[in-house]
Amino acid sequence: MSIKASEHARLDALKLAGIVDTASTPEFDSIVQLTSCIFEAPIALVSLVDRNRQWFKARIGVDVQEAPRLHSFCAHVTDTMQPLTVSNAAADLRFKDNAFVNGAPAIRSYAGAPLIENGICYGSLCVMDRKARSFERQELNRLEKLATVVVGLIREHRQKTILKEQQRELELRQARFEQTEQSAKVGGFEMDLQTGQIVWSDQIYRTVGLPVGTVMTSEKVLSCYAPEERAGVATRIRNALSGAGTGVDKEYRIITPDGEERWVHIVSDIEHVDGTPRRLFGILQDISDRHRHEQRLIQAANTDGLTGLRNRASFNCYMEASYRENEPDFALLLADVDSLKQLNDTLGHAAGDVLLKGIAKRLTQALRSRGVIFRLGGDEFAIAIEGASTARSVAAIARSLIRCSTRPMNIDGSTITPKITIGGAFSAHCTSFSELSQNADFALYHAKETHRGGYVQFESGLRTRIERRLKTTRELEQAILEGRLLPHYQPIVSSANGDVIGFEALVRMSRNDGSIISAAQFHEALTDATISHRVTTQMLERATADMRRWLDDGLTFGRVGINISTADFMRGDLESRIRGAFTRHGVPLDHLLLEVTENVFLQGSEGMVADTLQRLRKKGVLVALDDFGTGYASLTHLRSLPVDIIKIDRSFIDTMLADPSSMAIVELVVDLAKKLGLKVTAEGVETFGQVALLLELGCRSLQGYFFGKPMPALAVAQRLQSQKTGQALPSEAESAALLAAGQN
């Protein structure tokens, strides 16, 4: 989505919330009062950023209701969707024209957290002070938590606004409907309780489908009602004739002689003369249209508008009813459509909608009468398999659903091969709907991580593995917050003389007990795109700081390789993050090597990734295609990908001396790289025999334990100094001491 389109979407969402230019409310006022108190700041605002202004839904410490958007702090938070702190606004050129900075009294410090919902930023929750001050990370975290409360209030306000509009529309329709009914759909009736004679108006005859003037008896009246209504109506007639009856105000279903179903609303009463019931009288209104409309509303509330399947509300009712009725004999499958976001990004959301409708139709056809399908929203479907007897039969159904969904589909002239991933769980093993849903969710989560495009059934061990993964994720998130991630550098050497010509920066986590663990021990957490993005940001900062120190010491280290994941490209800020880190530390970009695996191109938008890398290459950055040979269609990609170096995967280097096929691949890659004008680095070199053979093949750049394990920055400086002066490399004991110093 372009920046312009993104801003349009943001403004549309703000308008839909219906909150701008509304009266103050105690909930929002309480938030700013609480925020002002917590931060001991004289000014706190809930600032909603409109097209040309920032409007304050709640404010404390300022008299104005709005201010210009241009040069404002909150507009910066909204545009970047990131928290912002300004310790001295008077010295910050970004805000030199800010209305608050130049006002009286002048604002000097600011902290703001974005108000984000579903990728849309409405504005910010902020505090301002008239004196310069800094805000700690812990304070900013607290502000972000308060911002989530504000987002919840905005969501509640939007829902109330939508509900009021729907209610208003329903009331308007009802009024129009009643006006129409008054013309021809209300009739009167009476029954003489002494003689049993029944008199109807013409409209009632038309409503029930009988010829006007037909002589009516109690039996004839009963025949007009639907079978399930007759017993109750007969009782009321008998009670009325015996004097024990009362009036009625009730809706009934009737069936015309032609078999048409209609609904009527009957209001009746009994007339008494001298204490004796004499006459039953009332009116009958044909409410068939209204009833059908209400049924359509009920159906709409329980139906997904895009696919026509039952929606999440219907799913919740279905599952809860199943457990209430003590029917545990079914399985729940949760299915995700793979790569829907990439399709939306490349062909547009209309194409994504076509894909979802096509998959819904295929799932319905494949499932037939064996269960019920729901669309839960986005790319997620739920399938309740009724009468599920065995795990094998459910797995067979899941595989059939996957097969039917993966047939090629033509969308806007493009042939798409959809894929779905399914996780499943049995209700018999769960005591509640929430437990069943969670188990199926665990299975789907595991399937997407390990068996994308396939089916995984929940088992007890899954919960343990996923909880372990979540624990690892939490530990990594804490390490990021506390700045406990650090790079260790593995040397890359020239095969000609063994001199270091560069390093690869590998992420390590320093635990609270002082131990250092490698990425292999927390790699599961890196599958989270947000965490992966934050890890790269911290690695860029640490690595550039180390490079600055080496440069200050007069050391020559070549280039430092930093691994980049798909998540680093998806937000579109990789280039700015790299330039920011290198500019802050005064390190030229020609010291950077970006290491990108082929999967980054395949999982992301290849064009977007290539464009970003091409721009960075023009600024002096080199690009290495990492783990070469383990991806898909590598040779094809080499013609078009913006890479300068090929890194042969260690799996081929490990086996090249014993496996002729691995040897052939290494030889082919080295020869191909020469013809394409690319450099080659062999990874995982551990023996002299591998070194000798790679040198013979013409591979000039080597990396592996044979030349050194990943080491902290201090050990790197020692090695580079030794290389510079021609001294011997440090001993094992010295290296261990340097390693320990780096860990501490």
XYZ file of C-alpha atoms in Angstrom:
744
model
C 0.000 0.000 0.000
C 1.422 3.418 -0.940
C 1.944 6.152 1.653
C -0.930 8.131 0.131
C -3.277 5.144 0.179
C -2.175 4.294 3.713
C -3.015 7.846 4.860
C -6.430 7.627 3.155
C -7.091 4.353 4.972
C -6.009 5.909 8.263
C -8.285 8.929 7.829
C -11.177 6.648 6.827
C -10.664 4.571 9.983
C -10.557 7.740 12.094
C -13.790 8.915 10.493
C -15.420 5.509 11.030
C -14.533 5.732 14.723
C -16.860 8.771 14.873
C -14.861 10.310 17.675
C -13.400 13.512 16.237
C -15.305 16.669 17.223
C -17.360 14.855 19.867
C -18.034 16.034 23.394
C -15.680 15.180 26.223
C -16.333 11.985 28.164
C -15.324 10.947 31.686
C -13.450 7.873 30.419
C -11.042 9.794 28.188
C -10.730 12.650 30.695
C -9.772 10.151 33.383
C -7.013 8.723 31.185
C -5.300 12.090 30.655
C -5.665 12.930 34.351
C -4.112 9.593 35.290
C -1.334 10.023 32.697
C -0.548 13.527 33.921
C -0.386 12.248 37.480
C 1.798 9.219 36.697
C 4.329 11.227 34.695
C 4.108 14.315 36.923
C 3.619 16.323 33.758
C 1.453 19.456 33.604
C 0.106 18.575 30.166
C -1.429 15.323 28.922
C -3.417 14.819 25.730
C -5.335 12.208 23.781
C -4.414 13.657 20.379
C -6.220 12.401 17.259
C -4.390 13.407 14.084
C -6.803 14.518 11.346
C -5.931 15.609 7.808
C -4.595 19.072 8.701
C -4.916 19.262 12.457
C -4.493 17.406 15.698
C -7.727 17.378 17.711
C -7.705 16.686 21.439
C -10.378 14.247 22.576
C -9.181 14.772 26.137
C -6.742 17.308 27.473
C -5.275 18.641 30.651
C -2.974 21.624 30.885
C -3.916 23.272 27.568
C -6.857 25.526 26.716
C -7.129 24.865 22.993
C -9.181 22.000 21.509
C -6.973 21.536 18.447
C -3.646 22.573 16.911
C -2.017 22.405 13.445
C -0.793 18.994 12.346
C 2.235 20.469 10.586
C 5.441 20.254 12.671
C 3.547 18.608 15.554
C 4.991 15.924 17.819
C 1.870 13.756 17.552
C 1.910 13.854 13.740
C 5.451 12.459 13.896
C 4.260 9.617 16.162
C 1.319 8.943 13.816
C 3.446 8.919 10.667
C 6.131 6.644 12.122
C 3.760 4.551 14.271
C 6.554 4.538 16.860
C 6.839 6.094 20.328
C 8.623 9.461 20.461
C 10.486 11.251 23.218
C 11.934 14.744 22.964
C 14.009 15.867 25.930
C 14.658 19.414 24.684
C 12.332 20.576 21.919
C 14.059 23.940 21.647
C 17.149 22.168 20.320
C 15.291 19.755 18.037
C 15.164 21.095 14.469
C 12.229 18.833 13.605
C 9.922 20.817 15.826
C 11.357 24.337 15.628
C 8.074 25.565 14.061
C 5.797 23.632 16.433
C 2.947 25.771 17.806
C 3.484 24.485 21.356
C 7.265 24.918 21.279
C 6.918 28.547 20.204
C 3.868 29.284 22.368
C 3.648 30.759 25.820
C 4.556 29.026 27.981
C 6.910 27.126 25.640
C 6.958 23.318 25.653
C 10.386 21.798 26.124
C 9.874 18.039 26.550
C 7.488 15.486 25.070
C 6.715 11.773 25.225
C 4.061 10.147 23.070
C 2.867 6.604 22.383
C 0.959 5.717 19.180
C -2.718 4.731 19.324
C -2.620 1.733 16.978
C -5.430 -0.670 16.110
C -5.143 -3.249 13.310
C -2.206 -1.435 11.752
C -3.963 1.967 11.815
C -2.603 4.802 13.953
C -5.238 7.297 15.122
C -2.840 9.615 16.927
C -1.083 9.484 20.255
C -1.388 9.586 24.013
C 1.224 12.107 25.093
C 2.592 14.136 27.951
C 4.415 17.473 27.684
C 6.386 19.578 30.098
C 7.493 23.186 30.080
C 10.941 22.158 31.229
C 13.485 19.949 29.528
C 13.465 16.386 30.837
C 14.266 12.864 29.723
C 11.964 9.875 29.725
C 13.226 6.429 30.732
C 12.407 3.312 28.724
C 10.306 2.075 31.641
C 8.267 5.286 31.553
C 7.739 4.912 27.815
C 6.577 1.320 28.322
C 4.056 2.577 30.884
C 2.844 5.218 28.436
C 2.405 2.567 25.726
C 0.283 0.451 28.086
C -1.928 3.445 28.830
C -2.183 3.988 25.064
C -3.676 0.490 24.677
C -6.416 1.529 27.125
C -7.145 4.579 24.971
C -7.347 2.370 21.865
C -9.875 0.210 23.709
C -11.961 3.299 24.487
C -11.796 4.369 20.825
C -12.885 0.871 19.770
C -15.806 0.985 22.226
C -16.818 4.440 20.975
C -16.732 3.228 17.371
C -18.866 0.199 18.189
C -21.411 2.391 19.980
C -21.485 4.771 17.007
C -22.059 1.930 14.564
C -24.722 0.401 16.820
C -26.556 3.727 17.060
C -26.470 4.108 13.294
C -27.774 0.586 12.803
C -30.494 1.202 15.384
C -31.447 4.441 13.673
C -31.580 2.693 10.298
C -33.651 -0.147 11.763
C -36.064 2.302 13.372
C -36.353 4.202 10.104
C -37.111 1.021 8.204
C -39.598 -0.018 10.837
C -41.402 3.334 10.564
C -41.602 3.027 6.797
C -42.786 -0.533 7.131
C -45.533 0.414 9.575
C -46.710 3.191 7.286
C -47.056 0.645 4.505
C -48.883 -1.815 6.760
C -51.468 0.758 7.750
C -52.809 0.906 4.196
C -53.869 -2.720 3.700
C -52.451 -5.213 6.185
C -54.498 -4.857 9.354
C -57.915 -6.445 9.797
C -60.443 -6.800 12.617
C -62.323 -9.818 13.978
C -64.846 -10.730 16.664
C -66.499 -13.825 18.084
C -69.867 -13.925 19.856
C -69.193 -16.015 22.966
C -72.881 -16.809 23.356
C -73.489 -18.187 19.853
C -69.916 -18.935 18.677
C -70.465 -16.830 15.541
C -67.224 -15.461 14.020
C -66.936 -12.307 11.937
C -63.775 -11.311 9.983
C -62.915 -8.212 7.968
C -61.977 -8.629 4.315
C -58.291 -8.035 5.043
C -58.083 -11.041 7.359
C -59.538 -13.272 4.628
C -56.904 -11.954 2.227
C -54.143 -12.496 4.788
C -55.034 -16.145 5.477
C -55.776 -16.858 1.803
C -59.494 -17.670 2.098
C -62.264 -16.301 -0.103
C -63.847 -13.203 1.398
C -67.131 -14.106 3.129
C -66.250 -17.746 3.868
C -68.312 -18.879 6.869
C -65.885 -19.370 9.727
C -66.118 -21.852 12.565
C -63.686 -22.621 15.353
C -62.415 -25.626 13.382
C -61.986 -23.514 10.239
C -60.075 -20.888 12.203
C -57.752 -23.543 13.647
C -56.996 -24.903 10.155
C -55.462 -21.533 9.216
C -52.719 -21.886 11.814
C -49.491 -23.839 11.403
C -49.702 -27.306 13.041
C -47.501 -26.352 16.037
C -49.809 -23.408 16.874
C -53.175 -25.206 16.822
C -53.210 -26.780 20.283
C -52.516 -23.448 22.001
C -55.128 -21.583 19.924
C -57.759 -24.279 20.583
C -57.160 -23.952 24.334
C -57.620 -20.172 24.152
C -60.893 -20.529 22.225
C -62.242 -23.047 24.758
C -61.250 -20.824 27.662
C -62.916 -17.814 26.024
C -66.164 -19.748 25.442
C -66.170 -21.011 29.036
C -65.546 -17.568 30.481
C -62.032 -18.367 31.727
C -60.190 -16.715 28.846
C -58.176 -13.541 28.741
C -56.871 -11.299 25.973
C -53.797 -12.140 23.919
C -50.915 -10.230 22.328
C -48.891 -12.734 20.334
C -47.320 -13.599 16.995
C -48.395 -16.748 15.143
C -47.314 -18.656 12.085
C -50.094 -19.450 9.623
C -50.204 -21.519 6.456
C -52.441 -20.466 3.547
C -54.375 -23.049 1.507
C -51.682 -22.611 -1.173
C -49.011 -23.640 1.345
C -47.550 -20.147 1.780
C -46.103 -19.374 5.201
C -47.108 -16.083 6.789
C -46.697 -14.479 10.165
C -49.425 -12.507 11.919
C -49.565 -10.446 15.086
C -52.848 -10.814 16.978
C -54.013 -8.497 19.748
C -57.395 -9.449 21.320
C -59.496 -8.806 24.381
C -62.765 -10.016 25.888
C -65.762 -7.760 26.397
C -67.780 -8.387 29.579
C -71.400 -7.310 30.120
C -72.674 -7.434 33.694
C -69.676 -9.570 34.578
C -70.409 -12.091 31.820
C -68.018 -12.526 28.856
C -70.013 -11.660 25.718
C -67.551 -10.939 22.916
C -63.983 -11.779 21.891
C -62.613 -9.076 19.601
C -59.280 -7.912 18.258
C -57.094 -7.081 15.286
C -54.806 -9.194 13.126
C -51.787 -7.694 11.424
C -49.852 -9.397 8.641
C -46.220 -9.051 9.782
C -44.715 -11.490 7.276
C -42.478 -8.869 5.691
C -41.215 -7.677 9.042
C -40.597 -11.211 10.222
C -38.645 -12.073 7.074
C -36.633 -8.880 7.480
C -35.801 -9.770 11.067
C -34.775 -13.237 9.965
C -32.517 -11.701 7.330
C -30.968 -9.470 9.990
C -30.389 -12.487 12.202
C -28.893 -14.356 9.268
C -26.703 -11.382 8.370
C -25.474 -11.161 11.953
C -24.410 -14.803 11.766
C -23.157 -14.921 8.170
C -19.839 -13.837 6.724
C -20.587 -11.163 4.143
C -17.752 -12.162 1.802
C -18.041 -15.950 1.588
C -21.621 -16.593 2.718
C -20.337 -19.027 5.357
C -21.322 -18.837 9.000
C -19.240 -16.239 10.836
C -17.388 -16.107 14.153
C -20.530 -15.228 16.135
C -22.281 -18.276 14.697
C -19.181 -20.379 15.408
C -19.157 -19.357 19.076
C -22.879 -20.143 19.456
C -22.483 -23.496 17.693
C -19.547 -24.608 19.832
C -21.040 -23.475 23.127
C -24.345 -25.171 22.280
C -22.507 -28.396 21.421
C -20.916 -28.486 24.862
C -24.147 -27.495 26.614
C -25.959 -30.342 24.907
C -23.269 -32.790 25.975
C -22.247 -33.774 22.452
C -18.466 -34.193 22.647
C -18.168 -36.430 19.587
C -16.727 -33.991 17.060
C -13.412 -32.549 15.914
C -12.462 -28.938 15.335
C -10.189 -28.018 12.442
C -8.710 -24.530 12.091
C -7.435 -23.640 8.626
C -5.265 -20.698 7.565
C -4.856 -19.527 3.976
C -1.118 -19.266 3.371
C 0.406 -16.099 1.858
C -2.875 -14.168 1.638
C -1.075 -10.972 2.646
C 1.437 -11.340 -0.185
C -1.419 -11.832 -2.649
C -3.171 -8.725 -1.330
C 0.068 -6.760 -1.620
C 0.792 -7.871 -5.176
C -2.631 -8.216 -6.841
C -4.777 -6.163 -4.468
C -7.390 -6.937 -1.832
C -10.037 -7.614 -4.481
C -7.932 -10.558 -5.680
C -7.577 -11.728 -2.072
C -11.357 -11.643 -1.701
C -11.761 -13.752 -4.848
C -9.296 -16.266 -3.405
C -11.145 -16.472 -0.082
C -14.511 -16.962 -1.803
C -13.018 -19.655 -4.032
C -11.514 -21.518 -1.079
C -14.790 -21.252 0.868
C -16.651 -22.794 -2.063
C -14.111 -25.594 -2.432
C -14.142 -26.405 1.274
C -17.955 -26.539 1.254
C -17.985 -28.889 -1.732
C -15.323 -31.157 -0.251
C -16.846 -31.327 3.234
C -20.394 -31.979 2.004
C -22.591 -33.020 4.953
C -19.803 -34.213 7.241
C -19.603 -30.975 9.198
C -20.042 -27.215 9.289
C -17.664 -24.541 7.956
C -17.208 -21.090 9.461
C -15.117 -18.132 8.416
C -13.624 -16.625 11.546
C -12.242 -13.591 9.767
C -9.177 -12.659 7.730
C -7.562 -15.802 6.353
C -8.885 -18.200 9.022
C -11.628 -20.824 8.668
C -13.018 -23.277 11.215
C -14.492 -26.683 10.363
C -16.513 -28.658 12.902
C -16.449 -32.345 11.921
C -19.570 -33.923 13.376
C -19.519 -37.532 14.473
C -15.710 -37.684 14.308
C -14.834 -41.240 15.236
C -11.064 -41.672 14.750
C -7.984 -39.549 14.300
C -7.368 -41.302 10.988
C -10.778 -40.385 9.582
C -10.385 -36.737 10.638
C -6.888 -36.609 9.143
C -8.305 -38.004 5.891
C -10.950 -35.272 5.838
C -8.320 -32.604 6.547
C -6.126 -33.873 3.710
C -9.080 -33.892 1.324
C -9.826 -30.271 2.255
C -6.193 -29.347 1.606
C -6.182 -31.167 -1.761
C -9.353 -29.492 -2.983
C -8.100 -26.068 -1.933
C -4.740 -26.306 -3.674
C -6.022 -26.658 -7.224
C -4.812 -23.729 -9.385
C -7.160 -20.758 -9.507
C -7.287 -17.991 -12.128
C -7.555 -14.529 -10.568
C -7.487 -11.450 -12.790
C -5.491 -13.273 -15.430
C -2.958 -14.650 -12.959
C -2.819 -18.336 -12.077
C -2.611 -18.763 -8.311
C -2.052 -22.058 -6.511
C -3.654 -21.553 -3.088
C -2.415 -23.372 -0.014
C -4.059 -23.902 3.338
C -2.580 -25.169 6.580
C -4.799 -27.025 9.070
C -4.544 -27.812 12.769
C -7.074 -30.048 14.493
C -8.215 -31.229 17.927
C -10.884 -33.581 19.319
C -13.638 -32.319 21.601
C -13.668 -35.604 23.525
C -10.309 -34.662 25.029
C -11.482 -31.228 26.200
C -13.757 -30.089 28.984
C -14.722 -26.782 27.401
C -15.041 -24.988 24.098
C -12.162 -22.663 25.016
C -9.848 -25.617 25.684
C -10.779 -27.255 22.380
C -10.258 -23.993 20.491
C -6.896 -23.461 22.158
C -5.750 -26.999 21.340
C -6.719 -26.594 17.685
C -4.943 -23.231 17.687
C -1.798 -24.843 19.086
C -1.942 -27.469 16.351
C -2.399 -24.826 13.642
C 0.437 -22.741 15.057
C 2.731 -25.771 15.007
C 1.615 -26.721 11.502
C 2.435 -23.252 10.167
C 5.876 -23.422 11.746
C 6.811 -26.982 10.776
C 4.398 -28.336 8.154
C 3.012 -25.379 6.181
C 0.479 -26.563 3.629
C -0.254 -29.717 5.646
C -2.252 -30.978 8.626
C -1.170 -31.354 12.263
C -3.339 -32.917 14.926
C -3.048 -31.722 18.508
C -1.248 -33.923 20.985
C -0.268 -33.207 24.563
C 3.383 -32.694 23.665
C 2.452 -29.805 21.360
C 1.308 -27.676 24.248
C 4.658 -28.253 25.988
C 6.674 -27.390 22.866
C 4.659 -24.271 22.115
C 4.741 -23.135 25.725
C 8.516 -23.627 25.591
C 8.612 -21.530 22.442
C 6.522 -18.832 24.115
C 8.851 -18.925 27.113
C 11.836 -18.511 24.810
C 10.054 -15.644 23.078
C 9.421 -13.892 26.379
C 13.060 -14.383 27.401
C 14.263 -12.916 24.104
C 11.858 -9.983 24.367
C 13.219 -9.236 27.845
C 16.781 -9.464 26.564
C 15.929 -6.982 23.821
C 14.388 -4.563 26.337
C 17.419 -4.839 28.606
C 19.941 -4.560 25.769
C 21.395 -8.034 26.373
C 21.824 -8.966 22.718
C 25.333 -8.677 21.375
C 27.180 -9.683 18.231
C 29.970 -12.246 18.100
C 32.084 -12.105 14.985
C 33.312 -15.067 12.953
C 36.277 -14.214 10.740
C 36.213 -14.570 6.973
C 39.724 -15.101 5.615
C 41.526 -15.002 2.331
C 42.459 -18.501 1.198
C 45.672 -17.098 -0.276
C 47.330 -15.994 2.972
C 44.870 -16.586 5.809
C 44.433 -12.864 6.492
C 41.101 -11.717 7.844
C 39.132 -9.876 5.139
C 35.830 -9.560 6.973
C 33.527 -10.910 9.646
C 30.000 -12.241 9.985
C 28.139 -10.797 12.978
C 26.169 -13.555 14.722
C 23.620 -12.690 17.402
C 24.180 -13.921 20.941
C 22.078 -13.480 24.076
C 23.659 -12.642 27.412
C 21.599 -14.203 30.171
C 21.147 -12.697 33.612
C 23.546 -15.273 35.055
C 26.289 -14.043 32.719
C 26.176 -17.017 30.342
C 26.116 -16.480 26.581
C 23.829 -18.518 24.328
C 23.783 -18.728 20.556
C 20.844 -17.989 18.275
C 20.264 -21.729 17.853
C 18.886 -21.795 21.403
C 16.310 -19.084 20.747
C 15.787 -19.378 16.982
C 12.109 -20.352 17.442
C 11.390 -16.895 18.838
C 12.899 -15.298 15.738
C 9.992 -16.589 13.642
C 7.997 -13.726 15.177
C 8.322 -10.901 12.655
C 8.230 -8.131 15.261
C 10.906 -9.736 17.395
C 13.111 -10.483 14.382
C 12.803 -6.830 13.327
C 13.859 -5.630 16.784
C 16.790 -8.074 16.947
C 18.174 -6.762 13.654
C 17.807 -3.182 14.875
C 19.802 -3.964 18.020
C 22.439 -5.900 16.059
C 22.889 -2.963 13.669
C 23.423 -0.613 16.608
C 25.907 -2.882 18.407
C 27.864 -3.828 15.276
C 28.273 -0.239 14.067
C 29.477 0.792 17.541
C 32.105 -1.987 17.427
C 33.175 -0.974 13.925
C 33.589 2.604 15.095
C 35.962 1.467 17.869
C 38.009 -0.644 15.444
C 38.290 2.296 13.060
C 39.359 4.572 15.926
C 42.079 2.008 16.782
C 43.329 2.111 13.198
C 42.339 -1.505 12.499
C 41.446 -2.849 9.074
C 38.525 -5.266 9.229
C 37.020 -5.230 5.732
C 33.282 -5.708 5.825
C 31.005 -7.011 8.556
C 28.141 -9.235 7.439
C 24.766 -8.828 9.154
C 21.971 -11.312 8.550
C 18.678 -9.839 7.331
C 15.315 -11.662 7.524
C 12.017 -11.269 5.694
C 10.633 -9.294 8.640
C 13.290 -6.623 8.100
C 11.921 -5.863 4.647
C 8.193 -6.062 5.341
C 7.934 -2.740 7.218
C 9.800 -0.884 4.499
C 12.203 0.773 6.970
C 15.348 -1.353 6.520
C 17.205 1.266 4.528
C 16.467 4.030 7.032
C 17.468 1.816 9.977
C 20.791 0.939 8.360
C 21.585 4.518 7.377
C 20.558 5.723 10.841
C 22.864 3.324 12.701
C 25.868 3.929 10.424
C 25.363 7.703 10.457
C 25.085 7.843 14.250
C 28.440 6.102 14.661
C 30.127 7.691 11.681
C 30.857 4.394 9.920
C 30.948 4.367 6.109
C 28.425 2.021 4.491
C 31.190 0.352 2.474
C 32.009 -1.615 5.650
C 28.629 -3.394 5.526
C 27.751 -6.736 3.971
C 24.075 -7.750 4.104
C 23.544 -11.519 4.224
C 20.187 -12.561 2.771
C 18.893 -16.084 2.253
C 16.946 -17.043 -0.820
C 13.866 -17.619 1.324
C 13.768 -13.892 2.061
C 13.078 -13.296 -1.621
C 10.551 -16.123 -1.815
C 8.614 -15.316 1.380
C 8.574 -11.564 0.910
C 7.809 -9.445 -2.116
C 10.758 -10.198 -4.379
C 10.504 -6.865 -6.206
C 10.421 -4.864 -2.988
C 13.387 -6.766 -1.520
C 15.408 -6.378 -4.714
C 14.677 -2.652 -4.956
C 15.747 -2.043 -1.363
C 18.983 -3.975 -1.812
C 19.730 -2.223 -5.075
C 19.433 1.197 -3.424
C 21.758 0.115 -0.620
C 24.305 -1.273 -3.084
C 24.447 2.129 -4.767
C 25.485 3.552 -1.383
C 28.385 1.108 -1.024
C 26.747 -1.883 0.670
C 27.491 -5.363 -0.655
C 24.938 -8.186 -0.632
C 25.666 -11.878 -0.021
C 23.272 -14.689 -0.905
C 23.558 -16.844 2.227
C 23.132 -20.634 2.565
C 23.321 -20.955 -1.209
C 22.145 -24.271 -2.594
C 19.534 -25.039 0.050
C 16.684 -22.941 -1.390
C 14.567 -23.202 -4.530
C 15.644 -22.437 -8.091
C 18.880 -20.815 -6.910
C 20.479 -20.764 -10.341
C 17.443 -19.022 -11.808
C 17.543 -16.357 -9.121
C 21.219 -15.612 -9.633
C 20.365 -13.960 -12.943
C 18.080 -11.378 -11.356
C 18.917 -10.965 -7.670
C 21.066 -7.971 -6.673
C 23.894 -9.947 -5.021
C 27.666 -9.580 -5.020
C 28.751 -12.654 -3.079
C 27.580 -16.262 -2.953
C 28.060 -18.097 0.341
C 28.104 -21.852 -0.253
C 26.122 -23.613 2.472
C 28.169 -25.585 5.002
C 26.205 -28.774 4.272
C 28.074 -29.079 0.946
C 31.458 -28.187 2.468
C 30.961 -30.817 5.217
C 30.528 -33.641 2.703
C 32.556 -32.483 -0.308
C 35.554 -34.708 0.482
C 33.415 -37.847 0.734
C 30.407 -37.127 -1.488
C 31.052 -36.605 -5.210
C 27.701 -34.853 -5.679
C 28.556 -32.260 -3.017
C 31.966 -31.820 -4.615
C 30.328 -31.282 -8.001
C 27.968 -28.664 -6.579
C 30.801 -26.721 -4.930
C 32.861 -26.830 -8.108
C 29.849 -25.746 -10.179
C 29.058 -22.812 -7.887
C 32.648 -21.543 -7.864
C 32.871 -21.776 -11.657
C 29.445 -20.204 -12.164
C 30.271 -17.319 -9.838
C 33.416 -16.540 -11.797
C 31.437 -16.365 -15.030
C 28.805 -14.134 -13.435
C 31.407 -11.852 -11.900
C 30.441 -12.793 -8.344
C 32.644 -13.596 -5.353
C 32.320 -16.852 -3.408
C 32.689 -17.593 0.308
C 32.692 -21.164 1.557
C 30.990 -21.551 4.952
C 31.671 -24.207 7.586
C 35.328 -24.865 6.725
C 36.755 -27.007 9.523
C 39.634 -29.109 8.125
C 42.880 -28.543 6.290
C 41.706 -30.920 3.574
C 38.694 -28.716 2.879
C 40.933 -25.635 2.761
C 43.317 -27.251 0.289
C 40.550 -28.438 -2.012
C 38.697 -25.100 -1.962
C 41.953 -23.289 -2.752
C 42.507 -25.661 -5.659
C 38.987 -24.947 -6.948
C 39.683 -21.207 -6.862
C 37.527 -20.264 -3.853
C 39.298 -17.213 -2.412
C 37.178 -16.541 0.677
C 36.711 -19.006 3.531
C 34.793 -19.050 6.814
C 34.590 -21.674 9.526
C 35.959 -23.019 12.794
C 39.270 -23.819 11.098
C 39.930 -20.068 11.073
C 38.118 -19.115 14.244
C 34.910 -19.421 16.188
C 32.580 -16.433 16.634
C 34.283 -14.061 19.082
C 33.415 -10.871 20.980
C 34.524 -7.458 19.769
C 37.559 -7.374 22.103
C 38.902 -10.620 20.650
C 38.334 -9.253 17.142
C 40.433 -6.194 17.968
C 43.221 -8.413 19.338
C 43.243 -10.565 16.234
C 43.239 -7.595 13.889
C 46.065 -5.978 15.868
C 48.102 -9.183 15.649
C 47.501 -9.343 11.904
C 48.467 -5.680 11.541
C 51.774 -6.058 13.376
C 52.553 -9.521 12.045
C 52.486 -11.003 15.545
C 51.364 -14.533 16.335
C 47.699 -15.087 16.956
C 46.618 -15.186 20.629
C 46.864 -18.505 22.431
C 43.850 -20.587 23.414
C 44.095 -19.241 26.983
C 44.322 -15.649 25.776
C 41.368 -16.158 23.434
C 39.342 -17.648 26.264
C 40.167 -14.654 28.479
C 39.111 -12.242 25.742
C 35.936 -14.247 25.202
C 35.122 -14.037 28.905
C 35.807 -10.305 28.898
C 33.416 -9.863 26.002
C 30.743 -11.824 27.806
C 31.042 -9.634 30.852
